[in-house]
Structure formats: C-alpha cells, structure tokens
JSON list of C-alpha atoms in Angstrom, two decimals:
[
{"chain": "A", "resi": 1, "resn": "MET", "atom": "CA", "xyz": [39.95, 38.51, 172.65]},
{"chain": "A", "resi": 2, "resn": "VAL", "atom": "CA", "xyz": [43.09, 41.86, 171.53]},
{"chain": "A", "resi": 3, "resn": "PRO", "atom": "CA", "xyz": [45.94, 41.28, 175.23]},
{"chain": "A", "resi": 4, "resn": "GLY", "atom": "CA", "xyz": [45.35, 44.14, 176.61]},
{"chain": "A", "resi": 5, "resn": "ILE", "atom": "CA", "xyz": [42.14, 44.63, 175.78]},
{"chain": "A", "resi": 6, "resn": "GLY", "atom": "CA", "xyz": [38.53, 43.64, 178.06]},
{"chain": "A", "resi": 7, "resn": "SER", "atom": "CA", "xyz": [35.79, 41.39, 175.66]},
{"chain": "A", "resi": 8, "resn": "VAL", "atom": "CA", "xyz": [32.54, 43.63, 174.75]},
{"chain": "A", "resi": 9, "resn": "SER", "atom": "CA", "xyz": [31.00, 41.74, 177.65]},
{"chain": "A", "resi": 10, "resn": "ASP", "atom": "CA", "xyz": [32.32, 43.52, 179.91]},
{"chain": "A", "resi": 11, "resn": "PRO", "atom": "CA", "xyz": [30.86, 45.11, 182.27]},
{"chain": "A", "resi": 12, "resn": "ALA", "atom": "CA", "xyz": [33.12, 48.27, 181.95]},
{"chain": "A", "resi": 13, "resn": "LEU", "atom": "CA", "xyz": [32.79, 48.42, 178.78]},
{"chain": "A", "resi": 14, "resn": "ARG", "atom": "CA", "xyz": [29.51, 48.85, 177.69]},
{"chain": "A", "resi": 15, "resn": "PRO", "atom": "CA", "xyz": [29.01, 52.50, 178.55]},
{"chain": "A", "resi": 16, "resn": "ALA", "atom": "CA", "xyz": [31.48, 53.53, 176.11]},
{"chain": "A", "resi": 17, "resn": "VAL", "atom": "CA", "xyz": [30.65, 50.59, 173.86]},
{"chain": "A", "resi": 18, "resn": "ALA", "atom": "CA", "xyz": [26.82, 52.39, 174.08]},
{"chain": "A", "resi": 19, "resn": "SER", "atom": "CA", "xyz": [28.26, 55.18, 174.12]},
{"chain": "A", "resi": 20, "resn": "ARG", "atom": "CA", "xyz": [30.46, 54.46, 170.34]},
{"chain": "A", "resi": 21, "resn": "ASP", "atom": "CA", "xyz": [27.29, 53.15, 168.54]},
{"chain": "A", "resi": 22, "resn": "SER", "atom": "CA", "xyz": [24.34, 55.80, 170.09]},
{"chain": "A", "resi": 23, "resn": "ALA", "atom": "CA", "xyz": [27.25, 58.80, 168.82]},
{"chain": "A", "resi": 24, "resn": "LEU", "atom": "CA", "xyz": [27.56, 56.56, 164.79]},
{"chain": "A", "resi": 25, "resn": "ASP", "atom": "CA", "xyz": [23.37, 55.89, 164.67]},
{"chain": "A", "resi": 26, "resn": "ARG", "atom": "CA", "xyz": [23.32, 60.03, 165.36]},
{"chain": "A", "resi": 27, "resn": "LEU", "atom": "CA", "xyz": [25.69, 60.93, 162.77]},
{"chain": "A", "resi": 28, "resn": "ARG", "atom": "CA", "xyz": [23.48, 58.99, 159.82]},
{"chain": "A", "resi": 29, "resn": "LEU", "atom": "CA", "xyz": [20.47, 59.57, 161.03]},
{"chain": "A", "resi": 30, "resn": "ARG", "atom": "CA", "xyz": [22.06, 63.06, 160.64]},
{"chain": "A", "resi": 31, "resn": "LEU", "atom": "CA", "xyz": [24.03, 62.55, 156.98]},
{"chain": "A", "resi": 32, "resn": "THR", "atom": "CA", "xyz": [20.72, 60.62, 156.05]},
{"chain": "A", "resi": 33, "resn": "ALA", "atom": "CA", "xyz": [19.26, 64.17, 157.07]},
{"chain": "A", "resi": 34, "resn": "TRP", "atom": "CA", "xyz": [21.63, 66.47, 154.47]},
{"chain": "A", "resi": 35, "resn": "TYR", "atom": "CA", "xyz": [20.09, 64.03, 152.05]},
{"chain": "A", "resi": 36, "resn": "VAL", "atom": "CA", "xyz": [16.83, 63.41, 151.76]},
{"chain": "A", "resi": 37, "resn": "GLY", "atom": "CA", "xyz": [16.59, 68.14, 152.84]},
{"chain": "A", "resi": 38, "resn": "THR", "atom": "CA", "xyz": [19.14, 68.34, 150.00]},
{"chain": "A", "resi": 39, "resn": "PHE", "atom": "CA", "xyz": [16.83, 66.47, 148.11]},
{"chain": "A", "resi": 40, "resn": "ALA", "atom": "CA", "xyz": [12.94, 67.81, 149.18]},
{"chain": "A", "resi": 41, "resn": "ALA", "atom": "CA", "xyz": [14.23, 71.41, 148.39]},
{"chain": "A", "resi": 42, "resn": "ILE", "atom": "CA", "xyz": [15.53, 70.33, 144.92]},
{"chain": "A", "resi": 43, "resn": "LEU", "atom": "CA", "xyz": [12.29, 68.87, 144.60]},
{"chain": "A", "resi": 44, "resn": "LEU", "atom": "CA", "xyz": [10.46, 72.06, 145.54]},
{"chain": "A", "resi": 45, "resn": "LEU", "atom": "CA", "xyz": [12.48, 74.42, 143.44]},
{"chain": "A", "resi": 46, "resn": "LEU", "atom": "CA", "xyz": [11.99, 72.26, 140.06]},
{"chain": "A", "resi": 47, "resn": "GLY", "atom": "CA", "xyz": [8.32, 71.75, 141.10]},
{"chain": "A", "resi": 48, "resn": "THR", "atom": "CA", "xyz": [8.21, 76.05, 141.34]},
{"chain": "A", "resi": 49, "resn": "GLY", "atom": "CA", "xyz": [9.40, 75.88, 138.16]},
{"chain": "A", "resi": 50, "resn": "LEU", "atom": "CA", "xyz": [7.87, 73.84, 136.92]},
{"chain": "A", "resi": 51, "resn": "PHE", "atom": "CA", "xyz": [3.87, 74.97, 138.26]},
{"chain": "A", "resi": 52, "resn": "LEU", "atom": "CA", "xyz": [5.46, 79.01, 137.34]},
{"chain": "A", "resi": 53, "resn": "THR", "atom": "CA", "xyz": [5.67, 77.29, 133.09]},
{"chain": "A", "resi": 54, "resn": "VAL", "atom": "CA", "xyz": [3.40, 75.12, 132.83]},
{"chain": "A", "resi": 55, "resn": "ARG", "atom": "CA", "xyz": [0.80, 77.83, 134.68]},
{"chain": "A", "resi": 56, "resn": "GLY", "atom": "CA", "xyz": [1.45, 80.08, 132.26]},
{"chain": "A", "resi": 57, "resn": "GLN", "atom": "CA", "xyz": [1.00, 77.68, 129.23]},
{"chain": "A", "resi": 58, "resn": "LEU", "atom": "CA", "xyz": [-1.76, 76.67, 130.04]},
{"chain": "A", "resi": 59, "resn": "SER", "atom": "CA", "xyz": [-4.09, 80.86, 130.93]},
{"chain": "A", "resi": 60, "resn": "ARG", "atom": "CA", "xyz": [-1.81, 81.10, 127.41]},
{"chain": "A", "resi": 61, "resn": "GLN", "atom": "CA", "xyz": [-4.17, 78.53, 126.38]},
{"chain": "A", "resi": 62, "resn": "LEU", "atom": "CA", "xyz": [-6.95, 79.93, 127.56]},
{"chain": "A", "resi": 63, "resn": "ASP", "atom": "CA", "xyz": [-5.62, 83.09, 126.65]},
{"chain": "A", "resi": 64, "resn": "ASP", "atom": "CA", "xyz": [-6.04, 81.78, 123.12]},
{"chain": "A", "resi": 65, "resn": "ALA", "atom": "CA", "xyz": [-9.13, 79.99, 122.93]},
{"chain": "A", "resi": 66, "resn": "LEU", "atom": "CA", "xyz": [-11.06, 83.14, 124.51]},
{"chain": "A", "resi": 67, "resn": "ARG", "atom": "CA", "xyz": [-9.62, 84.94, 121.61]},
{"chain": "A", "resi": 68, "resn": "ALA", "atom": "CA", "xyz": [-10.61, 82.18, 118.98]},
{"chain": "A", "resi": 69, "resn": "ALA", "atom": "CA", "xyz": [-14.37, 82.77, 120.87]},
{"chain": "A", "resi": 70, "resn": "THR", "atom": "CA", "xyz": [-14.74, 85.45, 119.74]},
{"chain": "A", "resi": 71, "resn": "THR", "atom": "CA", "xyz": [-12.83, 85.82, 116.45]},
{"chain": "A", "resi": 72, "resn": "GLU", "atom": "CA", "xyz": [-16.49, 83.50, 115.31]},
{"chain": "A", "resi": 73, "resn": "LEU", "atom": "CA", "xyz": [-18.56, 85.78, 117.38]},
{"chain": "A", "resi": 74, "resn": "GLU", "atom": "CA", "xyz": [-18.12, 88.30, 114.65]},
{"chain": "A", "resi": 75, "resn": "ARG", "atom": "CA", "xyz": [-17.90, 86.39, 112.04]},
{"chain": "A", "resi": 76, "resn": "ALA", "atom": "CA", "xyz": [-21.47, 85.07, 113.26]},
{"chain": "A", "resi": 77, "resn": "ALA", "atom": "CA", "xyz": [-21.68, 88.89, 113.70]},
{"chain": "A", "resi": 78, "resn": "ARG", "atom": "CA", "xyz": [-21.04, 89.51, 110.16]},
{"chain": "A", "resi": 79, "resn": "ILE", "atom": "CA", "xyz": [-23.31, 86.17, 109.08]},
{"chain": "A", "resi": 80, "resn": "ARG", "atom": "CA", "xyz": [-25.88, 88.01, 110.95]},
{"chain": "A", "resi": 81, "resn": "GLN", "atom": "CA", "xyz": [-25.47, 91.48, 108.81]},
{"chain": "A", "resi": 82, "resn": "LEU", "atom": "CA", "xyz": [-25.98, 88.99, 105.65]},
{"chain": "A", "resi": 83, "resn": "GLU", "atom": "CA", "xyz": [-28.55, 87.28, 105.92]},
{"chain": "A", "resi": 84, "resn": "ALA", "atom": "CA", "xyz": [-30.60, 90.62, 107.10]},
{"chain": "A", "resi": 85, "resn": "ASP", "atom": "CA", "xyz": [-29.63, 92.40, 103.45]},
{"chain": "A", "resi": 86, "resn": "SER", "atom": "CA", "xyz": [-30.53, 89.77, 101.49]},
{"chain": "A", "resi": 87, "resn": "ALA", "atom": "CA", "xyz": [-33.36, 88.22, 103.44]},
{"chain": "A", "resi": 88, "resn": "HIS", "atom": "CA", "xyz": [-36.47, 86.81, 101.81]},
{"chain": "A", "resi": 89, "resn": "GLY", "atom": "CA", "xyz": [-38.48, 84.97, 103.94]},
{"chain": "A", "resi": 90, "resn": "GLN", "atom": "CA", "xyz": [-38.07, 83.68, 108.03]},
{"chain": "A", "resi": 91, "resn": "VAL", "atom": "CA", "xyz": [-33.89, 84.93, 108.50]},
{"chain": "A", "resi": 92, "resn": "VAL", "atom": "CA", "xyz": [-32.12, 82.68, 111.11]},
{"chain": "A", "resi": 93, "resn": "ASP", "atom": "CA", "xyz": [-29.30, 84.90, 113.62]},
{"chain": "A", "resi": 94, "resn": "ALA", "atom": "CA", "xyz": [-25.82, 83.44, 112.93]},
{"chain": "A", "resi": 95, "resn": "VAL", "atom": "CA", "xyz": [-25.15, 85.61, 116.00]},
{"chain": "A", "resi": 96, "resn": "ASP", "atom": "CA", "xyz": [-28.25, 83.25, 118.98]},
{"chain": "A", "resi": 97, "resn": "GLU", "atom": "CA", "xyz": [-26.95, 80.09, 116.72]},
{"chain": "A", "resi": 98, "resn": "LEU", "atom": "CA", "xyz": [-23.20, 79.67, 117.68]},
{"chain": "A", "resi": 99, "resn": "ARG", "atom": "CA", "xyz": [-22.70, 78.21, 120.72]},
{"chain": "A", "resi": 100, "resn": "ILE", "atom": "CA", "xyz": [-19.01, 76.64, 122.12]},
{"chain": "A", "resi": 101, "resn": "PRO", "atom": "CA", "xyz": [-19.01, 74.19, 125.20]},
{"chain": "A", "resi": 102, "resn": "ASP", "atom": "CA", "xyz": [-17.92, 75.55, 128.16]},
{"chain": "A", "resi": 103, "resn": "ARG", "atom": "CA", "xyz": [-17.69, 79.90, 126.81]},
{"chain": "A", "resi": 104, "resn": "THR", "atom": "CA", "xyz": [-20.11, 82.35, 126.96]},
{"chain": "A", "resi": 105, "resn": "LEU", "atom": "CA", "xyz": [-20.54, 84.93, 124.31]},
{"chain": "A", "resi": 106, "resn": "TYR", "atom": "CA", "xyz": [-21.56, 88.34, 124.15]},
{"chain": "A", "resi": 107, "resn": "LEU", "atom": "CA", "xyz": [-22.51, 90.79, 121.64]},
{"chain": "A", "resi": 108, "resn": "LEU", "atom": "CA", "xyz": [-22.54, 94.65, 122.04]},
{"chain": "A", "resi": 109, "resn": "ASP", "atom": "CA", "xyz": [-22.54, 98.21, 120.88]},
{"chain": "A", "resi": 110, "resn": "ALA", "atom": "CA", "xyz": [-19.67, 100.05, 121.29]},
{"chain": "A", "resi": 111, "resn": "GLU", "atom": "CA", "xyz": [-21.79, 101.47, 125.04]},
{"chain": "A", "resi": 112, "resn": "GLY", "atom": "CA", "xyz": [-21.78, 98.00, 126.46]},
{"chain": "A", "resi": 113, "resn": "SER", "atom": "CA", "xyz": [-25.65, 98.02, 125.58]},
{"chain": "A", "resi": 114, "resn": "PRO", "atom": "CA", "xyz": [-25.49, 94.23, 125.27]},
{"chain": "A", "resi": 115, "resn": "ILE", "atom": "CA", "xyz": [-27.53, 92.86, 121.94]},
{"chain": "A", "resi": 116, "resn": "ARG", "atom": "CA", "xyz": [-27.75, 89.01, 121.91]},
{"chain": "A", "resi": 117, "resn": "PRO", "atom": "CA", "xyz": [-28.43, 87.93, 124.26]},
{"chain": "A", "resi": 118, "resn": "VAL", "atom": "CA", "xyz": [-30.63, 91.39, 125.53]},
{"chain": "A", "resi": 119, "resn": "SER", "atom": "CA", "xyz": [-29.60, 91.22, 129.15]},
{"chain": "A", "resi": 120, "resn": "ALA", "atom": "CA", "xyz": [-25.35, 90.74, 130.13]},
{"chain": "A", "resi": 121, "resn": "PRO", "atom": "CA", "xyz": [-24.05, 92.22, 133.85]},
{"chain": "A", "resi": 122, "resn": "ASP", "atom": "CA", "xyz": [-23.06, 95.18, 134.87]},
{"chain": "A", "resi": 123, "resn": "TRP", "atom": "CA", "xyz": [-18.94, 94.44, 134.34]},
{"chain": "A", "resi": 124, "resn": "VAL", "atom": "CA", "xyz": [-19.51, 92.65, 131.02]},
{"chain": "A", "resi": 125, "resn": "ARG", "atom": "CA", "xyz": [-20.60, 96.27, 129.66]},
{"chain": "A", "resi": 126, "resn": "SER", "atom": "CA", "xyz": [-17.72, 97.92, 131.95]},
{"chain": "A", "resi": 127, "resn": "ALA", "atom": "CA", "xyz": [-15.62, 95.40, 130.18]},
{"chain": "A", "resi": 128, "resn": "ALA", "atom": "CA", "xyz": [-17.57, 95.89, 126.11]},
{"chain": "A", "resi": 129, "resn": "ARG", "atom": "CA", "xyz": [-17.28, 99.59, 127.07]},
{"chain": "A", "resi": 130, "resn": "ASP", "atom": "CA", "xyz": [-13.06, 99.14, 127.93]},
{"chain": "A", "resi": 131, "resn": "ALA", "atom": "CA", "xyz": [-12.08, 97.27, 124.46]},
{"chain": "A", "resi": 132, "resn": "ALA", "atom": "CA", "xyz": [-14.65, 100.19, 122.28]},
{"chain": "A", "resi": 133, "resn": "GLY", "atom": "CA", "xyz": [-11.74, 102.80, 123.36]},
{"chain": "A", "resi": 134, "resn": "LEU", "atom": "CA", "xyz": [-9.09, 100.21, 123.89]},
{"chain": "A", "resi": 135, "resn": "GLY", "atom": "CA", "xyz": [-9.45, 97.90, 120.43]},
{"chain": "A", "resi": 136, "resn": "ALA", "atom": "CA", "xyz": [-9.74, 95.01, 122.72]},
{"chain": "A", "resi": 137, "resn": "ALA", "atom": "CA", "xyz": [-9.72, 94.25, 126.98]},
{"chain": "A", "resi": 138, "resn": "ASP", "atom": "CA", "xyz": [-9.35, 91.28, 129.23]},
{"chain": "A", "resi": 139, "resn": "VAL", "atom": "CA", "xyz": [-10.81, 90.80, 132.53]},
{"chain": "A", "resi": 140, "resn": "GLU", "atom": "CA", "xyz": [-10.57, 88.13, 134.68]},
{"chain": "A", "resi": 141, "resn": "ARG", "atom": "CA", "xyz": [-12.73, 88.99, 137.92]},
{"chain": "A", "resi": 142, "resn": "ASP", "atom": "CA", "xyz": [-13.49, 86.70, 141.13]},
{"chain": "A", "resi": 143, "resn": "LEU", "atom": "CA", "xyz": [-17.85, 86.70, 141.21]},
{"chain": "A", "resi": 144, "resn": "GLY", "atom": "CA", "xyz": [-17.21, 85.09, 144.74]},
{"chain": "A", "resi": 145, "resn": "SER", "atom": "CA", "xyz": [-18.29, 81.27, 146.41]},
{"chain": "A", "resi": 146, "resn": "GLY", "atom": "CA", "xyz": [-14.90, 80.14, 144.70]},
{"chain": "A", "resi": 147, "resn": "ARG", "atom": "CA", "xyz": [-15.97, 80.96, 141.55]},
{"chain": "A", "resi": 148, "resn": "THR", "atom": "CA", "xyz": [-13.39, 82.87, 138.79]},
{"chain": "A", "resi": 149, "resn": "VAL", "atom": "CA", "xyz": [-14.01, 83.79, 135.18]},
{"chain": "A", "resi": 150, "resn": "ARG", "atom": "CA", "xyz": [-12.26, 84.98, 132.60]},
{"chain": "A", "resi": 151, "resn": "LEU", "atom": "CA", "xyz": [-12.85, 87.62, 129.74]},
{"chain": "A", "resi": 152, "resn": "HIS", "atom": "CA", "xyz": [-11.61, 88.74, 126.58]},
{"chain": "A", "resi": 153, "resn": "ALA", "atom": "CA", "xyz": [-13.36, 91.37, 124.47]},
{"chain": "A", "resi": 154, "resn": "GLU", "atom": "CA", "xyz": [-12.14, 92.65, 121.43]},
{"chain": "A", "resi": 155, "resn": "ARG", "atom": "CA", "xyz": [-13.81, 95.68, 118.81]},
{"chain": "A", "resi": 156, "resn": "PHE", "atom": "CA", "xyz": [-15.15, 94.43, 115.66]},
{"chain": "A", "resi": 157, "resn": "THR", "atom": "CA", "xyz": [-16.29, 97.14, 112.43]},
{"chain": "A", "resi": 158, "resn": "LEU", "atom": "CA", "xyz": [-19.13, 94.81, 110.02]},
{"chain": "A", "resi": 159, "resn": "PRO", "atom": "CA", "xyz": [-19.51, 96.14, 106.59]},
{"chain": "A", "resi": 160, "resn": "GLU", "atom": "CA", "xyz": [-22.08, 98.28, 106.83]},
{"chain": "A", "resi": 161, "resn": "GLY", "atom": "CA", "xyz": [-22.97, 99.47, 111.29]},
{"chain": "A", "resi": 162, "resn": "PRO", "atom": "CA", "xyz": [-21.54, 100.97, 114.06]},
{"chain": "A", "resi": 163, "resn": "PRO", "atom": "CA", "xyz": [-18.30, 99.19, 115.67]},
{"chain": "A", "resi": 164, "resn": "LEU", "atom": "CA", "xyz": [-19.12, 97.02, 117.65]},
{"chain": "A", "resi": 165, "resn": "VAL", "atom": "CA", "xyz": [-18.23, 94.43, 121.14]},
{"chain": "A", "resi": 166, "resn": "ALA", "atom": "CA", "xyz": [-17.79, 90.29, 121.06]},
{"chain": "A", "resi": 167, "resn": "VAL", "atom": "CA", "xyz": [-17.57, 89.33, 124.81]},
{"chain": "A", "resi": 168, "resn": "ALA", "atom": "CA", "xyz": [-16.39, 85.56, 125.26]},
{"chain": "A", "resi": 169, "resn": "VAL", "atom": "CA", "xyz": [-16.19, 84.77, 128.92]},
{"chain": "A", "resi": 170, "resn": "ALA", "atom": "CA", "xyz": [-14.78, 80.75, 130.86]},
{"chain": "A", "resi": 171, "resn": "ASP", "atom": "CA", "xyz": [-14.62, 79.92, 134.05]},
{"chain": "A", "resi": 172, "resn": "ARG", "atom": "CA", "xyz": [-10.93, 79.11, 135.16]},
{"chain": "A", "resi": 173, "resn": "VAL", "atom": "CA", "xyz": [-12.25, 76.03, 137.35]},
{"chain": "A", "resi": 174, "resn": "GLU", "atom": "CA", "xyz": [-11.44, 73.97, 134.05]},
{"chain": "A", "resi": 175, "resn": "LEU", "atom": "CA", "xyz": [-8.04, 75.68, 134.65]},
{"chain": "A", "resi": 176, "resn": "GLU", "atom": "CA", "xyz": [-8.25, 74.76, 138.50]},
{"chain": "A", "resi": 177, "resn": "HIS", "atom": "CA", "xyz": [-8.47, 71.87, 137.30]},
{"chain": "A", "resi": 178, "resn": "ARG", "atom": "CA", "xyz": [-6.22, 71.10, 135.39]},
{"chain": "A", "resi": 179, "resn": "TYR", "atom": "CA", "xyz": [-3.48, 72.73, 138.30]},
{"chain": "A", "resi": 180, "resn": "ALA", "atom": "CA", "xyz": [-4.69, 70.33, 141.10]},
{"chain": "A", "resi": 181, "resn": "ALA", "atom": "CA", "xyz": [-4.23, 67.07, 138.69]},
{"chain": "A", "resi": 182, "resn": "LEU", "atom": "CA", "xyz": [-0.15, 68.04, 137.95]},
{"chain": "A", "resi": 183, "resn": "ILE", "atom": "CA", "xyz": [0.13, 69.40, 141.60]},
{"chain": "A", "resi": 184, "resn": "ALA", "atom": "CA", "xyz": [-0.85, 65.50, 142.21]},
{"chain": "A", "resi": 185, "resn": "ALA", "atom": "CA", "xyz": [1.19, 63.96, 140.02]},
{"chain": "A", "resi": 186, "resn": "PHE", "atom": "CA", "xyz": [3.41, 65.64, 140.73]},
{"chain": "A", "resi": 187, "resn": "THR", "atom": "CA", "xyz": [3.33, 65.38, 144.31]},
{"chain": "A", "resi": 188, "resn": "ALA", "atom": "CA", "xyz": [3.10, 61.69, 144.33]},
{"chain": "A", "resi": 189, "resn": "ALA", "atom": "CA", "xyz": [6.13, 61.46, 142.84]},
{"chain": "A", "resi": 190, "resn": "ALA", "atom": "CA", "xyz": [8.29, 63.26, 145.09]},
{"chain": "A", "resi": 191, "resn": "GLY", "atom": "CA", "xyz": [7.30, 61.65, 147.32]},
{"chain": "A", "resi": 192, "resn": "VAL", "atom": "CA", "xyz": [8.21, 57.93, 146.35]},
{"chain": "A", "resi": 193, "resn": "ALA", "atom": "CA", "xyz": [11.55, 60.23, 145.34]},
{"chain": "A", "resi": 194, "resn": "VAL", "atom": "CA", "xyz": [12.12, 60.96, 148.54]},
{"chain": "A", "resi": 195, "resn": "ILE", "atom": "CA", "xyz": [11.34, 57.95, 150.98]},
{"chain": "A", "resi": 196, "resn": "LEU", "atom": "CA", "xyz": [13.98, 56.47, 148.22]},
{"chain": "A", "resi": 197, "resn": "VAL", "atom": "CA", "xyz": [15.89, 58.80, 148.05]},
{"chain": "A", "resi": 198, "resn": "ALA", "atom": "CA", "xyz": [15.90, 58.41, 152.90]},
{"chain": "A", "resi": 199, "resn": "GLY", "atom": "CA", "xyz": [16.68, 54.66, 151.96]},
{"chain": "A", "resi": 200, "resn": "GLY", "atom": "CA", "xyz": [19.40, 54.80, 149.69]},
{"chain": "A", "resi": 201, "resn": "GLY", "atom": "CA", "xyz": [20.60, 57.90, 151.72]},
{"chain": "A", "resi": 202, "resn": "TRP", "atom": "CA", "xyz": [20.68, 55.46, 155.23]},
{"chain": "A", "resi": 203, "resn": "LEU", "atom": "CA", "xyz": [22.08, 52.93, 153.32]},
{"chain": "A", "resi": 204, "resn": "LEU", "atom": "CA", "xyz": [25.23, 54.65, 151.31]},
{"chain": "A", "resi": 205, "resn": "VAL", "atom": "CA", "xyz": [25.94, 56.63, 155.11]},
{"chain": "A", "resi": 206, "resn": "ARG", "atom": "CA", "xyz": [25.88, 53.22, 156.04]},
{"chain": "A", "resi": 207, "resn": "LYS", "atom": "CA", "xyz": [29.18, 51.60, 153.84]},
{"chain": "A", "resi": 208, "resn": "SER", "atom": "CA", "xyz": [30.32, 55.20, 154.30]},
{"chain": "A", "resi": 209, "resn": "THR", "atom": "CA", "xyz": [30.45, 55.30, 157.94]},
{"chain": "A", "resi": 210, "resn": "GLU", "atom": "CA", "xyz": [32.19, 51.39, 158.28]},
{"chain": "A", "resi": 211, "resn": "PRO", "atom": "CA", "xyz": [35.71, 52.74, 158.24]},
{"chain": "A", "resi": 212, "resn": "VAL", "atom": "CA", "xyz": [34.86, 55.02, 161.08]},
{"chain": "A", "resi": 213, "resn": "GLU", "atom": "CA", "xyz": [32.84, 52.38, 162.57]},
{"chain": "A", "resi": 214, "resn": "LYS", "atom": "CA", "xyz": [36.16, 50.05, 161.93]},
{"chain": "A", "resi": 215, "resn": "THR", "atom": "CA", "xyz": [38.67, 52.66, 163.44]},
{"chain": "A", "resi": 216, "resn": "ILE", "atom": "CA", "xyz": [36.91, 53.47, 166.73]},
{"chain": "A", "resi": 217, "resn": "VAL", "atom": "CA", "xyz": [37.06, 49.09, 167.31]},
{"chain": "A", "resi": 218, "resn": "GLN", "atom": "CA", "xyz": [40.82, 48.96, 166.60]},
{"chain": "A", "resi": 219, "resn": "MET", "atom": "CA", "xyz": [40.85, 51.95, 168.95]}
]
C-alpha cells in the first residue's frame, strides 16, 4: 500500500471508489452509445439510398417488361390481320393465342372500345384513349384490398385499318415481394453489424479509458 493512502477496503474510501467506477462506467456507456448511434445512422442512410436505387431499378424493369408486352401484342395484331387477309378456312386469332405470364393484355381501338377481350375496365379504356391521343400512356392504379397495378398503353397502326391501342397490365405485388426480400436481408445484416459494432465499441472504449482509470487510481 502506498504510504498515506488507505486501502480500497477502507470504509472511508469505498464511496469514492464506487463513485469513480460509476463515473467510468457511464463514460464507457456514453462512448459506446456514440459509436453505435453513429454507425446506425450511417447504415440508415446507406439503406435508404440502396432501397431508393433498387426501387427505381425494379420499377424501370417492370415498365420495360410492360412495353415489351405491348410490342408482342402489336406483333400478334399484325399476324391476326395477315391471317384474316389470307384465310381460306378457320383462322386462329394470334391475339387470343398470345399469353404472357403475370400480364393482362388488352387490344382496343382509338375510342377505347375493347377488341380483345370483348370487355375491359373503364380505367383501362380511359388509358387507351389517352394513349390514342398522346401515343403512349402509363398509369398506376390502386384497386383496393392492398392491390396496385401498373399499366402501359401504346398506340400503333396496322398496314390496313384505323389506329389501335395495345395495353399491358401487371400487378405491383411482384415488385413488393422483391422489396420485402431486400428489406429483410438488409435488416438482418444491419442488425448483426450493429451488434458487432456495439461489442467492438465496448472493448475499444475500455482500452481507451484505461489510462484515465489508472490516472484516477494514482491520484
């Protein structure tokens, strides 16, 4: 024991020792919380940027897929006209035969009247009229019950006949499923990273405060 300094077990020194340990523990907790908070803020910003970027990419992919579907519908309509012009027997309607998974296809005239199939919702007919005037139209509509669809309509003209409008509709639930998988994967990775940072930060703080603790003990 250093001369002039009582033992730690001395009842007179116990409150001071306890106060010192409590102050150091609070300092370590604050520093660790600062490390974790800073890292969590970085992860939040990174995750938000990543989510917006991927969301934009997936939305563009869906729009590209819808445009490709209308192109296929236009091609089928041209085949349909050729078959009708050269038919000598029963004609197989190429438009009716066209099937694209997870896509609903409509062929309408410039007035919004459905040709194939023979009926269409009013909002699809309205989008077809817009596309007939503008050349193309993109619409997103909430159908209720948590269901949202995306529509692309495009005007085209056959070699013979008036302008027609090809419409492709897709359910955005496909996109939402990709969002959910992305969010779940990123959240799990971020949670593990925060736990590792908390543990590593606590050890780093203990190391960094050891000189302070030794100084206080010597004093």
